Amino acid sequence: PGPVVKVLVIAGNEGFTQGPVGYASAIAKARSLGVVVHTIHCGSRGDGVAGMWEDAARKGGGLYAHID
């Protein structure tokens, strides 16, 4: 068998900081398990950056994309 790749893709149109669990700690947990986190913001690039989608992808070792 080949290597195992663990990837999480999160997409949405709201700010990435909503919810009871801080995204930085959740992403750190995923990374500790070998998971790469990619994000896709449904909106403008600037809104995704301001909404912390780009930061989440960077912290997750993944890529940030947006669908305007």
Short mmCIF file of C-alpha atoms in Angstrom, two decimals:
data_model
loop_
_atom_site.label_atom_id
_atom_site.label_comp_id
_atom_site.label_asym_id
_atom_site.label_seq_id
_atom_site.Cartn_x
_atom_site.Cartn_y
_atom_site.Cartn_z
CA PRO A 1 0.00 0.00 0.00
CA GLY A 2 1.04 3.59 -0.68
CA PRO A 3 1.19 6.49 1.72
CA VAL A 4 -1.97 7.69 3.44
CA VAL A 5 -3.05 11.26 2.68
CA LYS A 6 -5.39 12.96 5.13
CA VAL A 7 -7.10 16.07 3.78
CA LEU A 8 -9.95 18.18 5.12
CA VAL A 9 -11.64 20.69 2.81
CA ILE A 10 -13.84 23.28 4.50
CA ALA A 11 -16.09 25.51 2.38
CA GLY A 12 -18.54 28.21 3.36
CA ASN A 13 -19.62 31.81 3.09
CA GLU A 14 -19.60 32.98 6.71
CA GLY A 15 -16.67 34.12 8.81
CA PHE A 16 -14.35 31.26 9.78
CA THR A 17 -14.34 32.34 13.43
CA GLN A 18 -17.95 31.45 14.27
CA GLY A 19 -18.85 28.63 16.64
CA PRO A 20 -17.90 27.63 20.17
CA VAL A 21 -14.49 26.11 19.32
CA GLY A 22 -11.66 28.38 18.20
CA TYR A 23 -10.50 27.48 14.71
CA ALA A 24 -6.80 27.74 15.55
CA SER A 25 -7.04 25.02 18.22
CA ALA A 26 -9.23 22.79 16.03
CA ILE A 27 -6.78 23.10 13.14
CA ALA A 28 -3.83 22.47 15.44
CA LYS A 29 -5.52 19.24 16.55
CA ALA A 30 -6.08 18.20 12.92
CA ARG A 31 -2.45 18.95 12.09
CA SER A 32 -1.29 16.88 15.07
CA LEU A 33 -3.14 13.97 13.47
CA GLY A 34 -1.43 14.54 10.11
CA VAL A 35 -4.40 16.21 8.43
CA VAL A 36 -3.89 19.00 5.88
CA VAL A 37 -6.68 21.60 5.97
CA HIS A 38 -7.72 23.44 2.78
CA THR A 39 -10.37 26.18 2.78
CA ILE A 40 -12.72 27.55 0.13
CA HIS A 41 -14.54 30.79 0.82
CA CYS A 42 -17.71 31.39 -1.19
CA GLY A 43 -17.36 35.13 -1.77
CA SER A 44 -14.69 37.64 -2.63
CA ARG A 45 -11.04 36.98 -1.92
CA GLY A 46 -10.87 40.01 0.39
CA ASP A 47 -13.89 38.90 2.40
CA GLY A 48 -12.35 35.44 2.79
CA VAL A 49 -9.07 36.91 3.98
CA ALA A 50 -10.90 39.22 6.43
CA GLY A 51 -13.06 36.28 7.57
CA MET A 52 -9.89 34.29 8.44
CA TRP A 53 -10.32 31.63 5.74
CA GLU A 54 -6.83 32.25 4.38
CA ASP A 55 -5.34 32.17 7.88
CA ALA A 56 -7.08 28.86 8.59
CA ALA A 57 -5.61 27.29 5.44
CA ARG A 58 -2.15 28.60 6.29
CA LYS A 59 -2.36 27.22 9.82
CA GLY A 60 -3.61 23.94 8.33
CA GLY A 61 -0.71 23.61 5.91
CA GLY A 62 -3.18 23.81 3.05
CA LEU A 63 -4.38 26.16 0.35
CA TYR A 64 -6.94 28.96 0.41
CA ALA A 65 -9.29 29.41 -2.53
CA HIS A 66 -12.40 31.46 -3.14
CA ILE A 67 -15.40 31.29 -5.43
CA ASP A 68 -16.59 34.83 -6.09
#
